[in-house]
Coordinates of C-alpha atoms and ligand atoms in Angstrom, one line a residue:
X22 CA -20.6 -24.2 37.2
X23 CA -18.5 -21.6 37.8
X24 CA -15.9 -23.7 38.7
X25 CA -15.7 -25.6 35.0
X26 CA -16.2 -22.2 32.9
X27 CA -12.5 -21.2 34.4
X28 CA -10.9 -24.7 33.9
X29 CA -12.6 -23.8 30.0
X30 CA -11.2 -20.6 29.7
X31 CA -8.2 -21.3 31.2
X32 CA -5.7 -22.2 28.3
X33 CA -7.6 -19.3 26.4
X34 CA -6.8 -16.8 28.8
X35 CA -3.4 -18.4 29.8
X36 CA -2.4 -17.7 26.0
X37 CA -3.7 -13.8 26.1
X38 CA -1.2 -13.4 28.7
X39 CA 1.4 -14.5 27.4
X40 CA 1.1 -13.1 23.8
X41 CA 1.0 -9.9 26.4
X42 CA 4.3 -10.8 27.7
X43 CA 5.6 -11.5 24.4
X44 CA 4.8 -8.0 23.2
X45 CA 5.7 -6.5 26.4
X46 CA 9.2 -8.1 25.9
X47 CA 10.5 -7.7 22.7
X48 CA 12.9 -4.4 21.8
X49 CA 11.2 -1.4 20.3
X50 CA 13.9 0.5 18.4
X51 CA 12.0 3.8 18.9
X52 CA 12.0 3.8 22.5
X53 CA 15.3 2.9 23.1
X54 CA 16.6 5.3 20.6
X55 CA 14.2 7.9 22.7
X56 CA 16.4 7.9 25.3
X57 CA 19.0 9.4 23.2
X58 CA 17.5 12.7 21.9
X59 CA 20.9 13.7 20.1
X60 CA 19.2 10.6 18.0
X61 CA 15.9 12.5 17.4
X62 CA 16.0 12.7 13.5
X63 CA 17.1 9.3 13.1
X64 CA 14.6 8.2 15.3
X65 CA 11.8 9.9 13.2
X66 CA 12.9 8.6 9.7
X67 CA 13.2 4.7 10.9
X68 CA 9.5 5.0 11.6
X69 CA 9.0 7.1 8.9
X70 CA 10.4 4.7 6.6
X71 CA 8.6 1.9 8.6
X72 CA 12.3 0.4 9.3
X73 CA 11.5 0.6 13.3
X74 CA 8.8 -2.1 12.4
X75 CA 11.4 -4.2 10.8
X76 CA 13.8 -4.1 13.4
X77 CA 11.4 -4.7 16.1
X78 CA 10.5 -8.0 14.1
X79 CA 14.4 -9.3 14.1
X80 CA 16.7 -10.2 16.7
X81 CA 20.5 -10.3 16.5
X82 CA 21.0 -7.0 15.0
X83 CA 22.7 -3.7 15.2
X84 CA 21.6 -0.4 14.5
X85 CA 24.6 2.2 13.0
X86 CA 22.7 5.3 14.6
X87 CA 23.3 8.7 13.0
X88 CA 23.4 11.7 15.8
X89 CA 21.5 14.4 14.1
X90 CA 24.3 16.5 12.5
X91 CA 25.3 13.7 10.7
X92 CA 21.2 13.3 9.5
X93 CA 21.3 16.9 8.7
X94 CA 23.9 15.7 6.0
X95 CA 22.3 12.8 4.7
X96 CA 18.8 15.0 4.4
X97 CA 20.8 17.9 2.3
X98 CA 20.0 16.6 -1.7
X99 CA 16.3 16.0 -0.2
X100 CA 16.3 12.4 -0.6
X101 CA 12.7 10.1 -1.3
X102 CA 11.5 8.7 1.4
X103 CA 12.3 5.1 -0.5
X104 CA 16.0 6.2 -1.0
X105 CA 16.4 6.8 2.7
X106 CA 14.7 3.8 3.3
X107 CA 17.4 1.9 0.8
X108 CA 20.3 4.0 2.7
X109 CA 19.1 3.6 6.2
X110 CA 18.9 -0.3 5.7
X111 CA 22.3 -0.2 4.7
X112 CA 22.6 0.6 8.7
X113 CA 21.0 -2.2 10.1
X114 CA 23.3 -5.4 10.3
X115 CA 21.9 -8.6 10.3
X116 CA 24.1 -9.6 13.4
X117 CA 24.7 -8.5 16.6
X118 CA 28.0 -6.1 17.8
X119 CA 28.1 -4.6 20.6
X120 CA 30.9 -2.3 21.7
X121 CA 33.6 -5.4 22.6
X122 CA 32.9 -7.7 20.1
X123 CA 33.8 -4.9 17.5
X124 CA 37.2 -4.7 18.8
X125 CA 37.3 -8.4 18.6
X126 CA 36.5 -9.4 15.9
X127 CA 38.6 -12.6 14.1
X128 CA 41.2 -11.6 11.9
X129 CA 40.7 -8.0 12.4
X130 CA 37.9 -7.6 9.2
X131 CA 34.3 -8.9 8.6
X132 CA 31.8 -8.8 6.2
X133 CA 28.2 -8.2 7.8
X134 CA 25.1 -8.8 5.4
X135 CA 22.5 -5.6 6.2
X136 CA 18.6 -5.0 5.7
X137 CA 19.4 -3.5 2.9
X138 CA 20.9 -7.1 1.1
X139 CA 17.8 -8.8 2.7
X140 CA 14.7 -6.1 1.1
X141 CA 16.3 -7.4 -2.4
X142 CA 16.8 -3.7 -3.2
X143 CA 20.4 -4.1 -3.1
X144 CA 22.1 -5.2 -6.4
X145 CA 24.8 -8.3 -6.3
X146 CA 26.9 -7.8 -2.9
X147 CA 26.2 -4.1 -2.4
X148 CA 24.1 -4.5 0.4
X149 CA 27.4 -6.3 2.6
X150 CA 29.0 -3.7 4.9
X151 CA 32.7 -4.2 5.8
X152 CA 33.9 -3.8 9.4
X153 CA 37.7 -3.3 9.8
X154 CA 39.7 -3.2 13.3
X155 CA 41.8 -0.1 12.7
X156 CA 45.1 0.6 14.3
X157 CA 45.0 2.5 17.8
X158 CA 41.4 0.9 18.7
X159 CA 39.7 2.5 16.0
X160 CA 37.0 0.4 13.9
X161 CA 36.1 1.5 10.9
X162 CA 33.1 1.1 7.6
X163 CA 32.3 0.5 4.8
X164 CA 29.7 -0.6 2.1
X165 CA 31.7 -3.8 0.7
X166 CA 32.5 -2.1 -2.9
X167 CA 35.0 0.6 -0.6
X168 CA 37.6 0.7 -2.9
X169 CA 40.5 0.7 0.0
X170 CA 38.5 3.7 1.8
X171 CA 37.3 3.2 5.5
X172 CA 35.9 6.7 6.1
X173 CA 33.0 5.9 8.7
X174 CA 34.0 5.5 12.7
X175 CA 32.5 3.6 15.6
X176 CA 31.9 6.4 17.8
X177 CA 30.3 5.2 20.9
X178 CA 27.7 2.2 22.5
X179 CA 24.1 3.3 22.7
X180 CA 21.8 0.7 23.8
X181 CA 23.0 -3.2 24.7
X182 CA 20.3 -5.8 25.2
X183 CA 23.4 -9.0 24.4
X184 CA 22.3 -11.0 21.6
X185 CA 18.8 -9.0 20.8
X186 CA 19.7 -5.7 19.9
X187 CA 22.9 -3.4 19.9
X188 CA 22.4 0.5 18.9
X189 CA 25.9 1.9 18.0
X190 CA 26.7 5.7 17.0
X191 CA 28.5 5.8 13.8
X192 CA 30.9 8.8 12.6
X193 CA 28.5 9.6 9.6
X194 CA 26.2 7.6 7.0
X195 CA 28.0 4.8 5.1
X196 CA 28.4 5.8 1.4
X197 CA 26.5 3.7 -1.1
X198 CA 26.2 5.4 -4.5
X199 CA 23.9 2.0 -5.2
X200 CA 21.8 2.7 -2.4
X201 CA 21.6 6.5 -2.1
X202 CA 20.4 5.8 -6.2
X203 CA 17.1 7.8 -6.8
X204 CA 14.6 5.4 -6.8
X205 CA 11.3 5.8 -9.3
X206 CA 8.7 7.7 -8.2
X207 CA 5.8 5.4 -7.9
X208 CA 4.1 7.4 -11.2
X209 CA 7.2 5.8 -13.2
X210 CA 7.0 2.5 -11.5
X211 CA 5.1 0.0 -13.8
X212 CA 3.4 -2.5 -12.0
X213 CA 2.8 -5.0 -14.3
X214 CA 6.4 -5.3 -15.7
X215 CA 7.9 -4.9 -12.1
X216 CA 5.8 -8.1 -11.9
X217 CA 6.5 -9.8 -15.4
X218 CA 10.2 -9.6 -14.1
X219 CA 9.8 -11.0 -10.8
X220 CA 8.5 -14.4 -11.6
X221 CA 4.5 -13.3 -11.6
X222 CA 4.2 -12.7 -15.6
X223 CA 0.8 -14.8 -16.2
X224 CA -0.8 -12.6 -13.6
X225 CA 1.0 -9.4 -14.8
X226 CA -0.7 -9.9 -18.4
X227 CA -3.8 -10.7 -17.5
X228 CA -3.9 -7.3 -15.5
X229 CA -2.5 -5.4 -18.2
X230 CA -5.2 -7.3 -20.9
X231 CA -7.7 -6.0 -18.4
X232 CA -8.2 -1.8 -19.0
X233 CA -10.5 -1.5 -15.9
X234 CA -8.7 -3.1 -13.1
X235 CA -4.9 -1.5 -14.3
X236 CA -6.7 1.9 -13.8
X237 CA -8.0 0.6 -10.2
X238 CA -4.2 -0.2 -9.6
X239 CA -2.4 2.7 -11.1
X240 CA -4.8 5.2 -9.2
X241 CA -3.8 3.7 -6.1
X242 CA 0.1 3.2 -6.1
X243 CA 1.1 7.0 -5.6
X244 CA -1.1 6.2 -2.0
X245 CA 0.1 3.8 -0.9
X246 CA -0.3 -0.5 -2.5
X247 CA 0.7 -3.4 -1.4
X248 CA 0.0 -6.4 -4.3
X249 CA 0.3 -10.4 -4.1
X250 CA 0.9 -11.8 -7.3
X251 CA 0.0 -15.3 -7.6
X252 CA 3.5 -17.3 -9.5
X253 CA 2.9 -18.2 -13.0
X254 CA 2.3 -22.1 -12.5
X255 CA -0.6 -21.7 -9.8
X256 CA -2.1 -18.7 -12.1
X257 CA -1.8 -20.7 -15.2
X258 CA -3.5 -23.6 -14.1
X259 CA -6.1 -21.0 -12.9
X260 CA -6.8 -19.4 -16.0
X261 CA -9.8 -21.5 -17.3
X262 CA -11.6 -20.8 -13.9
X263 CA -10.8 -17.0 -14.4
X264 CA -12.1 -16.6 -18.2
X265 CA -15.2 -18.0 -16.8
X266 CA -16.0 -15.0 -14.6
X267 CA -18.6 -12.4 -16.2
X268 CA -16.4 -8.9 -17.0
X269 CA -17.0 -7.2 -13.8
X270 CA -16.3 -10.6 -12.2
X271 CA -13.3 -10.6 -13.7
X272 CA -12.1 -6.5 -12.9
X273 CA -13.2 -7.3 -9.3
X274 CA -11.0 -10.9 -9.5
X275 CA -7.8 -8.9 -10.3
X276 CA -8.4 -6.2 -7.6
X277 CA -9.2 -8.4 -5.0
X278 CA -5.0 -9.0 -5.4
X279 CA -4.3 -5.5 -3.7
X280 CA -4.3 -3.6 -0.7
X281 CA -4.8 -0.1 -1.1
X282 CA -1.9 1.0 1.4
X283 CA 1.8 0.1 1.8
X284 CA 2.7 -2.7 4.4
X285 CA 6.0 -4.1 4.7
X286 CA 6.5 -7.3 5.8
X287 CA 6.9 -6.7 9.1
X288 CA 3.8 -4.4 9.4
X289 CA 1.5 -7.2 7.7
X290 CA 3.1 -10.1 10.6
X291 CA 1.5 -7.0 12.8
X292 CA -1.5 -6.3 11.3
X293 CA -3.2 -9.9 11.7
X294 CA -6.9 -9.4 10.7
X295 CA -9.1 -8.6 7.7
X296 CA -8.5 -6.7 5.1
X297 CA -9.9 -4.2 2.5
X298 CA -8.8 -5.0 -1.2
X299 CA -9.0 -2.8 -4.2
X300 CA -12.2 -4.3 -4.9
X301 CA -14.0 -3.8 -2.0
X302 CA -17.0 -2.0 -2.3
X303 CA -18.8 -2.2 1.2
X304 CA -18.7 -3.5 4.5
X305 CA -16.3 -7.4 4.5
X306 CA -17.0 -7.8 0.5
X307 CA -14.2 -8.9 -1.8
X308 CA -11.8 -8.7 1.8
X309 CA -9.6 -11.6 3.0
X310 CA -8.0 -12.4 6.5
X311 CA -4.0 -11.8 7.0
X312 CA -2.9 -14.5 9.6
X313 CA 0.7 -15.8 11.0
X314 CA 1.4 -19.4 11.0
X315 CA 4.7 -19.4 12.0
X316 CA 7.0 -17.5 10.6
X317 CA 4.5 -17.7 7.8
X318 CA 2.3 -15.1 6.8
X319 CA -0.9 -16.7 4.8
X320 CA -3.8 -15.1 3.2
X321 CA -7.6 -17.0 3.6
X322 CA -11.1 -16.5 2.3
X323 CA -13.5 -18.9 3.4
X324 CA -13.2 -20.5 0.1
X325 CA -9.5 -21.3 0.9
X326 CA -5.8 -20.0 1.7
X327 CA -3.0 -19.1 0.5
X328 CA 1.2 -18.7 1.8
X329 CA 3.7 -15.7 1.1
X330 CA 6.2 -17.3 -0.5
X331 CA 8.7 -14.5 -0.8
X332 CA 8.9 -10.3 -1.7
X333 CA 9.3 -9.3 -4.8
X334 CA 9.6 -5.7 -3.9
X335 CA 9.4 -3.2 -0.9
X336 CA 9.8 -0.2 -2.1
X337 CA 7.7 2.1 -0.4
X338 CA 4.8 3.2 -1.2
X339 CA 4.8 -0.3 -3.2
X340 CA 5.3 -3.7 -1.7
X341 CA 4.6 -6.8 -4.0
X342 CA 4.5 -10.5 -2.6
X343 CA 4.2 -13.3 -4.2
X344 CA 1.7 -16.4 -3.2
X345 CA 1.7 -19.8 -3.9
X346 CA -1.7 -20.1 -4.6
X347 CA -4.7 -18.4 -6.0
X348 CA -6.7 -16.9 -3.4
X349 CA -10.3 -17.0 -4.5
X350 CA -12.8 -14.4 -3.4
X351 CA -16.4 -16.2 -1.8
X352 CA -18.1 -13.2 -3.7
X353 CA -17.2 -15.1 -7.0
X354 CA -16.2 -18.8 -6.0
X355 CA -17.8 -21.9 -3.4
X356 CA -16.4 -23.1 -0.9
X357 CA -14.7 -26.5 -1.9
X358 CA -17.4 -28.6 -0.5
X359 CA -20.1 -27.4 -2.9
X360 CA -20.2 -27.0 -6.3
X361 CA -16.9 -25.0 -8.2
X362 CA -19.2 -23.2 -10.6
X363 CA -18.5 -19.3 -10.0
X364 CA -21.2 -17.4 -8.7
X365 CA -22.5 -14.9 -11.7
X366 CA -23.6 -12.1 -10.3
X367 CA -20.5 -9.6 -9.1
X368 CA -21.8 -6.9 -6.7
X369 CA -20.5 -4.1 -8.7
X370 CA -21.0 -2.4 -12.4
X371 CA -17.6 -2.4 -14.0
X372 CA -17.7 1.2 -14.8
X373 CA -17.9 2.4 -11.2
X374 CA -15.4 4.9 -10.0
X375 CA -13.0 3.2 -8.2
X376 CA -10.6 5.5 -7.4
X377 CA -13.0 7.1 -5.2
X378 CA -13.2 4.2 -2.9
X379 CA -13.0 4.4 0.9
X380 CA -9.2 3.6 2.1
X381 CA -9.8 1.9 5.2
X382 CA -7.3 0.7 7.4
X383 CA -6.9 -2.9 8.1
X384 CA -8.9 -3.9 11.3
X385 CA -6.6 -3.3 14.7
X386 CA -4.4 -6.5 15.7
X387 CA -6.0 -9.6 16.8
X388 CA -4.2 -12.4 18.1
X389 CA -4.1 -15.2 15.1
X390 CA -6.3 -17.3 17.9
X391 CA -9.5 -15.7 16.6
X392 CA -10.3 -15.8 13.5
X393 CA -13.6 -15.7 11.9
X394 CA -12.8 -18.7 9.5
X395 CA -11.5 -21.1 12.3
X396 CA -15.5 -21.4 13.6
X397 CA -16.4 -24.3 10.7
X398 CA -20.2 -22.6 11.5
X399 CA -19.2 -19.7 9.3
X400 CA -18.1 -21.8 6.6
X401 CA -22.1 -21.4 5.4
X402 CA -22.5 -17.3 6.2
X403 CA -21.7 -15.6 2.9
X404 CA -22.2 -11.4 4.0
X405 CA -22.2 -11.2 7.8
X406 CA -18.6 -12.3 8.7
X407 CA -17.4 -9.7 10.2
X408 CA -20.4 -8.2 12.4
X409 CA -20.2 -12.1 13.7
X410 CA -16.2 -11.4 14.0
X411 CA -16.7 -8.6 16.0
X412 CA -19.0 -9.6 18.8
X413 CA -16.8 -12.7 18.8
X414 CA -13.6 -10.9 19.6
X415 CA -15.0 -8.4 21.9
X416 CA -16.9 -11.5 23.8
X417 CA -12.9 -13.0 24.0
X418 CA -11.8 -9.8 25.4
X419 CA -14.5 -9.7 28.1
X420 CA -13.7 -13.3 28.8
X421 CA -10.2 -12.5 29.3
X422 CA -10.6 -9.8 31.8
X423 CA -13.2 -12.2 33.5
X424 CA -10.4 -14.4 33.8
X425 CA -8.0 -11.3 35.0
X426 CA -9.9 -10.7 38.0
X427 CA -11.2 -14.1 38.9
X428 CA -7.2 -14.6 38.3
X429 CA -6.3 -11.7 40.4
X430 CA -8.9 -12.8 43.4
Ligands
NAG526 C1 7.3 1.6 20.4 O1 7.4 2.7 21.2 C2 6.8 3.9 20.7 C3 7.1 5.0 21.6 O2 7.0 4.7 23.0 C4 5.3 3.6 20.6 O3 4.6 4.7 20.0 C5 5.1 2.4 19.7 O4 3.7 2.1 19.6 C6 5.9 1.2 20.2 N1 5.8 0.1 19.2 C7 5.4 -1.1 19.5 C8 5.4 -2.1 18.4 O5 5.1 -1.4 20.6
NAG527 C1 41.5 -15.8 9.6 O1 42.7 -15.9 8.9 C2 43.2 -17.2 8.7 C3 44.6 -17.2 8.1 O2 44.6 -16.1 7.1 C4 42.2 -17.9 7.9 O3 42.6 -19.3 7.7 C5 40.8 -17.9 8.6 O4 39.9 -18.5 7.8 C6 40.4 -16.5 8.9 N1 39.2 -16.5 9.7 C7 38.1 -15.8 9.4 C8 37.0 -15.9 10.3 O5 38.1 -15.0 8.4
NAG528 C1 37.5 -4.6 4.3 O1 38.1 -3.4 3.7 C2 39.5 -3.4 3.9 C3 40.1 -2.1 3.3 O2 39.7 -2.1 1.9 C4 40.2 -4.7 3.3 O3 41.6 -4.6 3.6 C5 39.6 -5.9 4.0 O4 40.1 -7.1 3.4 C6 38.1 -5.9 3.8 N1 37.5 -7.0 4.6 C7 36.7 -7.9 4.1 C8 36.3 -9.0 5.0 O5 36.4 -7.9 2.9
NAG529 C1 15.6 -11.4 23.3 O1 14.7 -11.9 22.3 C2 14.0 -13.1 22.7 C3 13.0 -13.4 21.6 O2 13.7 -13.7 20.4 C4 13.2 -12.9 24.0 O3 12.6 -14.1 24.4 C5 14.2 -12.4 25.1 O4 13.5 -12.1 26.2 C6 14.9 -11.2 24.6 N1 15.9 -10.8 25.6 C7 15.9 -9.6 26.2 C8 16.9 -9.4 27.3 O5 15.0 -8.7 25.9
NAG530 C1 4.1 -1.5 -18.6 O1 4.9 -2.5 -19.2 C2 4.2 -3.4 -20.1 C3 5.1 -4.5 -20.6 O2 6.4 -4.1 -20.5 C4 3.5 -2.6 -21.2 O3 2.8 -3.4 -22.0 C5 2.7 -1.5 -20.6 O4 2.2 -0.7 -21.6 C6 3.4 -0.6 -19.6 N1 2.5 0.3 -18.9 C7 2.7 1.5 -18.8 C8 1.7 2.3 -18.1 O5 3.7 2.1 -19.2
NAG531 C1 -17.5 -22.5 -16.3 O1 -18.8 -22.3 -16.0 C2 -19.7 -23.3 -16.4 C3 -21.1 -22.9 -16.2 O2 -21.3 -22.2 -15.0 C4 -19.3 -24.6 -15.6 O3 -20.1 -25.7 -16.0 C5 -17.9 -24.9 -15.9 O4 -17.5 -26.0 -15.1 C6 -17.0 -23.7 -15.6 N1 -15.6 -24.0 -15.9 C7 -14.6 -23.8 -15.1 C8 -13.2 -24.2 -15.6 O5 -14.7 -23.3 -14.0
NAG532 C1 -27.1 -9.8 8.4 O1 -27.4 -9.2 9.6 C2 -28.5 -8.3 9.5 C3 -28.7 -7.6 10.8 O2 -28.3 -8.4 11.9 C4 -29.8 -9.2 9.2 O3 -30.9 -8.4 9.1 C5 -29.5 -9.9 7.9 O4 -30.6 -10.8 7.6 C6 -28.2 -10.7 7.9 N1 -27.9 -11.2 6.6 C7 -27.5 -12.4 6.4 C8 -27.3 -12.8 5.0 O5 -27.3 -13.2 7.3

């Protein structure tokens, strides 16, 4: 009996470990760079810019570190925390260099493309850095737009893991005028065009033609929002479903789109699990479940799910992502199977203060293996997900140390 439990559990534990190893393996830009202390300030702002969680997610790259004299410099005109971000990208090349293959590089110049090209903050080829062999073994650089003028140094090899990750000390911060730019503060930023202009306008006017749910959003950007915007094709083909919802149906329908806190890209690959939406008004209601497949990052109710299709912005403390679909809250559609008709009674009034709502966190990480929508059980449970999620996940952990020490006997 207790024989055929373990061959059962076997390729469930066997894949706990390694995910384990996984994690245990890859870099972690913040404790390599901890090493360095001289590096201290640097170290702070690339997780206080959530950079550190976008570097940890990439291999082949190189960090230009900045000792913390040259910081001092760069934090003088009291840059935003999303202007850093836009300069400190423009540090992070998309390839790897360590120490000799600077000084070897063909034909003496390259072009490197940085995070910075790659967040789509950086206009045209701004976001290229140039990297020149000097003469006497120097090797200067540049933003790509450097007029002739090579005024940054490779100073000296930090941190070498060959092919993952190279951390390199740089003279002083690269000069971008395009990325040092003040960015909005999120008060100026307006959602809804921001969203008109990147491909998501169907969606972007209905949320603007909707009084109640552009307050719910425009209360919440200054704290932190991360929005997926369905594209205009999916959401137009949609729009009959939608003007079928009841008016707080259709207030909740547009907030169910948004997260109230920022999450890059990186930190949403992290943060597998379910999530709290702007419409969310008690325990797992109006929520949907983030999940990796892939490279992919998808979105699912139990009425269906949808794919990330690309970022539209990242500029903290607003991201905005665009999906291929139309994820559809169970609170106000059926699952597939049974009949399409939306359900007509939403759970809140529309006048309810919204601002005031509780900004919880997104549950810890779970491994994409167990989630509550894969059990086909749950496709029938409308309000008790989540309590069902929970045991579930904490009877997988139990069976995984089981495993441990039957493994370790
Ligand atoms: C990276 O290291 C820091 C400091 O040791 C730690 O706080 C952080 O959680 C680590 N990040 C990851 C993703 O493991
Ligand atoms: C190096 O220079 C030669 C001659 O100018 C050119 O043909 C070649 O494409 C260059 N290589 C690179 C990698 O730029
Ligand atoms: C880099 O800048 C130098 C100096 O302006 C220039 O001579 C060189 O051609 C540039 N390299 C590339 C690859 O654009
Ligand atoms: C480099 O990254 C890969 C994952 O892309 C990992 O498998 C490998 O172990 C890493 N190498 C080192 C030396 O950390
Ligand atoms: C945002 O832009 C849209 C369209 O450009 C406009 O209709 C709306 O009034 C603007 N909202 C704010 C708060 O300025
Ligand atoms: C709108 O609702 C009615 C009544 O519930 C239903 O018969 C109809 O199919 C719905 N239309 C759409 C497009 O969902
Ligand atoms: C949810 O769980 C509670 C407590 O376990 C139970 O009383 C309630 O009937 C359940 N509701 C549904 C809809 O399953």
């Amino acid at each position: 009996m207790q024989l055929r439990r373990r061959h059962l559990l076997l390729p469930l534990a066997l894949s706990f470990l390694a995910a384990a190893l996984t994690v245990a393996r890859a870099h972690n830009i913040t404790r390599l760079l901890a090493k360095h202390p001289e590096f201290s300030t640097f170290n702070h702002y690339l997780t206080e810019t959530h950079l550190a969680a976008e570097i940890n997610s990439r291999t082949t790259i190189t960090v230009m570190a900045l000792d913390n004299a040259a910081m001092s410099r760069l934090l003088a005109p009291h840059p935003t925390i999303a202007t850093l971000k836009n300069v400190l990208s423009l540090h992070v090349l998309l390839d790897y260099f360590g120490p000799k293959k600077l000084h070897q590089i063909t034909n003496g110049t390259a072009l490197a493309a940085t995070l910075f090209q790659a967040t789509g903050s950086a206009p045209g080829s701004t976001g290229f850095v140039n990297i020149t062999d000097l003469k006497g073994g120097k090797v200067g650089f540049a933003p790509e737009d450097n007029n002739g003028r090579l005024d940054t140094y490779f100073v000296k090899g930090l941190e070498q893991i060959p092919y993952n990750i190279s951390i390199i000390q740089i003279s002083n911060a690269l000069p971008s005028d395009v990325a040092a730019a003040p960015t909005p503060g999120p008060s100026e930023m307006n959602l809804t065009r921001l969203m008109s202009a990147h491909g998501c306008k169907v969606f972007a006017d209905t949320l603007d033609a909707n009084a109640d749910a552009m307050k719910t959003y425009e209360d919440n950007v200054e704290g932190g929002l991360t929005t997926f915007c369905p594209l205009d094709d999916p959401f137009k083909q949609f729009l009959p479903k939608y003007k079928n919802l009841s008016a707080p149906g259709k207030a909740s329908f547009l907030e169910f789109f948004a997260i109230p806190m920022y999450l890059s890209m990186a930190m949403l690959k992290s943060n597998n699990g379910p999530m709290n939406t702007l419409a969310t008004d008690g325990a797992s209601k109006y929520d949907f479940t983030v999940q990796n497949d892939g490279e992919e990052v998808t979105l699912k109710t139990r009425v269906n799910k949808v794919k990330i299709t690309g970022t539209l912005l990242d500029e903290q403390p607003l991201a905005i992502y665009s999906i291929d679909k139309v994820l559809m809250p169970k609170e106000l559609f059926k699952t597939a199977a049974l009949t399409p008709a939306p359900a007509p009674a939403p759970e809140k009034a529309a006048d309810s203060p919204k601002s005031s709502k509780a900004k919880s966190p997104p549950a810890t990480a779970d491994s994409p293996a167990d989630s509550p929508e894969s059990d086909p059980a749950d496709q029938t449970a409308d309000s008790n997900g989540s309590v069902r999620f929970k045991s579930a996940r904490s009877g997988f952990l139990v069976l995984s140390l089981w495993f441990g020490v039957h493994f370790l006997l």
